[in-house]
CSV table of C-alpha atoms in Angstrom, one decimal:
chain,number,residue,atom,x,y,z
A,1,UNK,CA,-53.4,13.0,24.0
A,2,UNK,CA,-50.0,13.6,22.2
A,3,UNK,CA,-47.0,14.5,24.2
A,4,UNK,CA,-45.8,18.1,23.9
A,5,UNK,CA,-42.7,18.5,21.8
A,6,UNK,CA,-39.5,18.4,23.8
A,7,UNK,CA,-37.6,21.6,23.8
A,8,UNK,CA,-33.9,21.8,24.1
A,9,UNK,CA,-31.6,24.7,24.7
A,10,UNK,CA,-27.9,25.0,24.0
A,11,UNK,CA,-27.1,24.5,27.7
A,12,UNK,CA,-28.9,21.1,27.8
A,13,UNK,CA,-27.0,19.6,24.8
A,14,UNK,CA,-23.6,18.2,25.8
A,15,UNK,CA,-21.1,18.0,22.8
A,16,UNK,CA,-18.1,15.9,23.6
A,17,UNK,CA,-15.1,18.3,23.3
A,18,UNK,CA,-13.1,15.8,21.1
A,19,UNK,CA,-16.0,15.3,18.6
A,20,UNK,CA,-15.4,18.3,16.3
A,21,UNK,CA,-11.7,17.3,15.8
A,22,UNK,CA,-12.6,13.6,15.2
A,23,UNK,CA,-15.2,14.6,12.6
A,24,UNK,CA,-12.8,17.1,11.0
A,25,UNK,CA,-10.0,14.5,10.7
A,26,UNK,CA,-12.4,11.9,9.4
A,27,UNK,CA,-13.7,14.2,6.7
A,28,UNK,CA,-10.2,15.1,5.6
A,29,UNK,CA,-9.2,11.4,5.5
A,30,UNK,CA,-12.3,10.5,3.4
A,31,UNK,CA,-11.5,13.3,0.9
A,32,UNK,CA,-7.9,12.2,0.5
A,33,UNK,CA,-8.7,8.5,0.3
A,34,UNK,CA,-11.8,8.8,-2.0
A,35,UNK,CA,-13.2,5.3,-0.9
A,36,UNK,CA,-15.6,3.6,-3.3
A,37,UNK,CA,-17.9,2.7,-0.4
A,38,UNK,CA,-17.8,5.3,2.3
A,39,UNK,CA,-19.7,3.3,4.9
A,40,UNK,CA,-17.5,0.2,4.5
A,41,UNK,CA,-14.4,2.3,4.6
A,42,UNK,CA,-15.7,4.3,7.6
A,43,UNK,CA,-16.2,1.1,9.6
A,44,UNK,CA,-12.5,0.2,9.0
A,45,UNK,CA,-11.4,3.8,9.8
A,46,UNK,CA,-13.2,4.0,13.2
A,47,UNK,CA,-12.2,0.4,14.1
A,48,UNK,CA,-8.6,1.3,13.5
A,49,UNK,CA,-9.0,4.6,15.4
A,50,UNK,CA,-10.5,2.9,18.4
A,51,UNK,CA,-7.8,0.2,18.5
A,52,UNK,CA,-4.9,2.6,18.0
A,53,UNK,CA,-4.0,1.0,14.6
A,54,UNK,CA,-2.7,2.7,11.5
A,55,UNK,CA,-5.6,4.3,9.7
A,56,UNK,CA,-6.7,3.3,6.2
A,57,UNK,CA,-5.9,6.7,4.8
A,58,UNK,CA,-3.9,7.8,1.8
A,59,UNK,CA,-1.3,10.5,2.1
A,60,UNK,CA,-2.9,12.5,-0.7
A,61,UNK,CA,-5.6,12.3,-3.3
A,62,UNK,CA,-4.6,9.9,-6.1
A,63,UNK,CA,-5.6,9.8,-9.7
A,64,UNK,CA,-6.9,6.5,-11.0
A,65,UNK,CA,-4.4,4.1,-12.6
A,66,UNK,CA,-5.4,3.0,-16.1
A,67,UNK,CA,-2.4,0.9,-17.0
A,68,UNK,CA,-2.7,-2.1,-14.6
A,69,UNK,CA,-2.1,-5.6,-15.9
A,70,UNK,CA,-5.3,-6.8,-14.2
A,71,UNK,CA,-8.2,-4.8,-12.7
A,72,UNK,CA,-7.4,-5.3,-9.0
A,73,UNK,CA,-8.6,-1.8,-8.1
A,74,UNK,CA,-5.2,-1.3,-6.5
A,75,UNK,CA,-3.2,1.9,-6.7
A,76,UNK,CA,0.2,2.8,-5.3
A,77,UNK,CA,-1.5,4.9,-2.7
A,78,UNK,CA,-3.6,2.0,-1.5
A,79,UNK,CA,-0.6,-0.4,-1.3
A,80,UNK,CA,1.1,2.3,0.8
A,81,UNK,CA,-1.9,2.3,3.1
A,82,UNK,CA,-1.7,-1.5,3.5
A,83,UNK,CA,2.1,-1.2,4.1
A,84,UNK,CA,1.6,1.2,6.9
A,85,UNK,CA,-0.8,-1.3,8.5
A,86,UNK,CA,1.4,-4.4,8.1
A,87,UNK,CA,5.0,-3.2,7.9
A,88,UNK,CA,5.8,-4.1,11.5
A,89,UNK,CA,5.1,-7.8,10.7
A,90,UNK,CA,7.2,-10.3,8.8
A,91,UNK,CA,4.2,-12.6,8.1
A,92,UNK,CA,0.6,-11.6,8.0
A,93,UNK,CA,-2.5,-13.7,8.5
A,94,UNK,CA,-4.5,-13.9,5.2
A,95,UNK,CA,-7.7,-13.4,7.1
A,96,UNK,CA,-6.5,-10.2,8.6
A,97,UNK,CA,-5.0,-9.0,5.3
A,98,UNK,CA,-8.3,-9.8,3.5
A,99,UNK,CA,-10.2,-7.7,6.1
A,100,UNK,CA,-8.0,-4.7,5.6
A,101,UNK,CA,-8.3,-5.2,1.9
A,102,UNK,CA,-12.1,-5.1,2.1
A,103,UNK,CA,-12.0,-2.0,4.3
A,104,UNK,CA,-10.3,-0.2,1.4
A,105,UNK,CA,-13.3,-1.2,-0.8
A,106,UNK,CA,-11.2,-3.5,-2.9
A,107,UNK,CA,-12.9,-6.6,-4.5
A,108,UNK,CA,-12.2,-9.7,-2.5
A,109,UNK,CA,-12.0,-11.9,-5.6
A,110,UNK,CA,-9.1,-9.8,-6.8
A,111,UNK,CA,-7.3,-10.3,-3.5
A,112,UNK,CA,-7.7,-14.1,-3.7
A,113,UNK,CA,-6.4,-14.1,-7.3
A,114,UNK,CA,-3.4,-12.1,-6.2
A,115,UNK,CA,-2.6,-14.5,-3.4
A,116,UNK,CA,-2.8,-17.4,-5.9
A,117,UNK,CA,0.2,-16.0,-7.7
A,118,UNK,CA,2.2,-17.5,-4.8
A,119,UNK,CA,-0.1,-20.0,-3.1
A,120,UNK,CA,0.1,-20.2,0.7
A,121,UNK,CA,-2.1,-21.6,3.5
A,122,UNK,CA,-3.0,-19.1,6.2
A,123,UNK,CA,0.0,-16.7,6.2
A,124,UNK,CA,2.0,-14.8,3.7
A,125,UNK,CA,5.3,-12.9,4.0
A,126,UNK,CA,4.3,-9.2,3.9
A,127,UNK,CA,7.1,-8.1,1.7
A,128,UNK,CA,6.1,-10.8,-0.9
A,129,UNK,CA,2.5,-9.7,-0.9
A,130,UNK,CA,3.6,-6.1,-1.3
A,131,UNK,CA,5.8,-7.2,-4.2
A,132,UNK,CA,2.9,-9.0,-5.9
A,133,UNK,CA,0.7,-5.9,-5.5
A,134,UNK,CA,3.4,-3.7,-7.1
A,135,UNK,CA,3.7,-6.2,-10.0
A,136,UNK,CA,-0.1,-5.8,-10.8
A,137,UNK,CA,0.2,-2.1,-11.4
A,138,UNK,CA,1.4,-2.5,-14.9
A,139,UNK,CA,4.6,-2.3,-16.9
A,140,UNK,CA,7.8,-4.2,-16.5
A,141,UNK,CA,9.6,-5.8,-13.6
A,142,UNK,CA,11.6,-2.5,-13.2
A,143,UNK,CA,8.3,-0.6,-13.1
A,144,UNK,CA,7.1,-2.9,-10.2
A,145,UNK,CA,10.4,-2.1,-8.4
A,146,UNK,CA,9.8,1.7,-9.0
A,147,UNK,CA,6.5,1.4,-7.2
A,148,UNK,CA,8.1,-0.6,-4.4
A,149,UNK,CA,10.8,2.1,-3.9
A,150,UNK,CA,8.3,4.9,-3.8
A,151,UNK,CA,6.2,3.0,-1.2
A,152,UNK,CA,9.1,2.0,1.0
A,153,UNK,CA,11.4,5.1,0.8
A,154,UNK,CA,11.8,7.6,3.6
A,155,UNK,CA,13.0,10.2,1.1
A,156,UNK,CA,10.6,13.2,0.6
A,157,UNK,CA,8.1,12.9,-2.2
A,158,UNK,CA,9.7,13.6,-5.6
A,159,UNK,CA,13.1,12.7,-4.2
A,160,UNK,CA,15.4,9.7,-5.3
A,161,UNK,CA,13.1,7.2,-3.5
A,162,UNK,CA,16.0,5.2,-2.1
A,163,UNK,CA,15.7,2.0,-0.2
A,164,UNK,CA,18.3,-0.5,1.1
A,165,UNK,CA,19.8,-2.5,-1.7
A,166,UNK,CA,19.3,-5.7,0.3
A,167,UNK,CA,15.5,-5.1,0.2
A,168,UNK,CA,15.6,-4.3,-3.5
A,169,UNK,CA,17.6,-7.4,-4.3
A,170,UNK,CA,15.3,-9.7,-2.3
A,171,UNK,CA,12.1,-8.4,-3.9
A,172,UNK,CA,13.7,-8.3,-7.4
A,173,UNK,CA,14.8,-11.9,-7.1
A,174,UNK,CA,11.4,-13.0,-5.8
A,175,UNK,CA,9.4,-11.3,-8.6
A,176,UNK,CA,11.9,-12.5,-11.3
A,177,UNK,CA,11.5,-16.1,-10.0
A,178,UNK,CA,7.8,-15.9,-10.7
A,179,UNK,CA,8.3,-14.9,-14.3
A,180,UNK,CA,9.2,-17.9,-16.5
A,181,UNK,CA,10.7,-15.6,-19.2
A,182,UNK,CA,13.3,-14.3,-16.8
A,183,UNK,CA,16.3,-16.7,-16.3
A,184,UNK,CA,18.1,-16.8,-12.9
A,185,UNK,CA,21.5,-16.2,-14.6
A,186,UNK,CA,20.1,-13.0,-16.1
A,187,UNK,CA,18.8,-11.9,-12.7
A,188,UNK,CA,22.1,-12.6,-11.0
A,189,UNK,CA,24.1,-10.7,-13.6
A,190,UNK,CA,21.7,-7.7,-13.4
A,191,UNK,CA,21.8,-7.5,-9.6
A,192,UNK,CA,25.6,-8.0,-9.5
A,193,UNK,CA,26.1,-5.0,-11.8
A,194,UNK,CA,23.7,-2.9,-9.7
A,195,UNK,CA,25.5,-3.8,-6.6
A,196,UNK,CA,28.8,-2.6,-8.0
A,197,UNK,CA,27.2,0.8,-8.6
A,198,UNK,CA,25.7,0.9,-5.2
A,199,UNK,CA,28.9,-0.2,-3.4
A,200,UNK,CA,30.8,2.6,-5.2
A,201,UNK,CA,28.5,5.1,-3.5
A,202,UNK,CA,29.1,3.6,0.0
A,203,UNK,CA,25.5,4.2,1.0
A,204,UNK,CA,23.9,0.8,0.7
A,205,UNK,CA,20.9,2.5,-0.8
A,206,UNK,CA,19.4,2.2,-4.3
A,207,UNK,CA,17.2,4.9,-5.9
A,208,UNK,CA,15.1,5.3,-9.0
A,209,UNK,CA,18.0,6.9,-11.0
A,210,UNK,CA,20.1,3.8,-10.3
A,211,UNK,CA,17.9,1.4,-12.2
A,212,UNK,CA,14.7,2.9,-13.6
A,213,UNK,CA,14.5,4.9,-16.8
A,214,UNK,CA,10.9,5.7,-17.7
A,215,UNK,CA,9.8,5.2,-21.3
A,216,UNK,CA,9.4,8.4,-23.3
A,217,UNK,CA,6.0,9.4,-24.4
A,218,UNK,CA,5.8,10.0,-28.2
């Protein structure tokens, strides 16, 4: 004899008071981030939420980038997400970095190809990985530095995107050293000229208008 259907009334169903807000914030985060694999991204989202870690969430919806040197799947927004997760560390474990990369639905083979640009064993300096990521987004070395400034700056969006000149110089030197077509003397001369400009402002900060002039569209 089949069991009678179980009837519930509103008074019998307990809804955790925090559940609606959790689901609301999750939905907004998913819409902003637009993950390629919602289930994979969700696992990373709720894992970070339960551990009190920075969430894998973009600040805003981002249009796809079609000018990358290689198809890493990366965008400036995704690099910024990774930076929020690792900026408190000087060096990061490759295993942990690869996990966060996967949680953003980025192809693991592209991650390993990126790391091979500056081979390391089990750790990599976070600022160097961020620099390598910026360099894959297309364009020149100065374009890579533009992405870096926009990721690291504390200026409001659309502002001068200033960062400490010391940080700029370190990353520029690093990326230039990986390019066989860029000579060290050329790099030193360029940075010395920039430093004179920055020193005259007495801020120690360098922004987009100090070094980056976008190419005109004709």
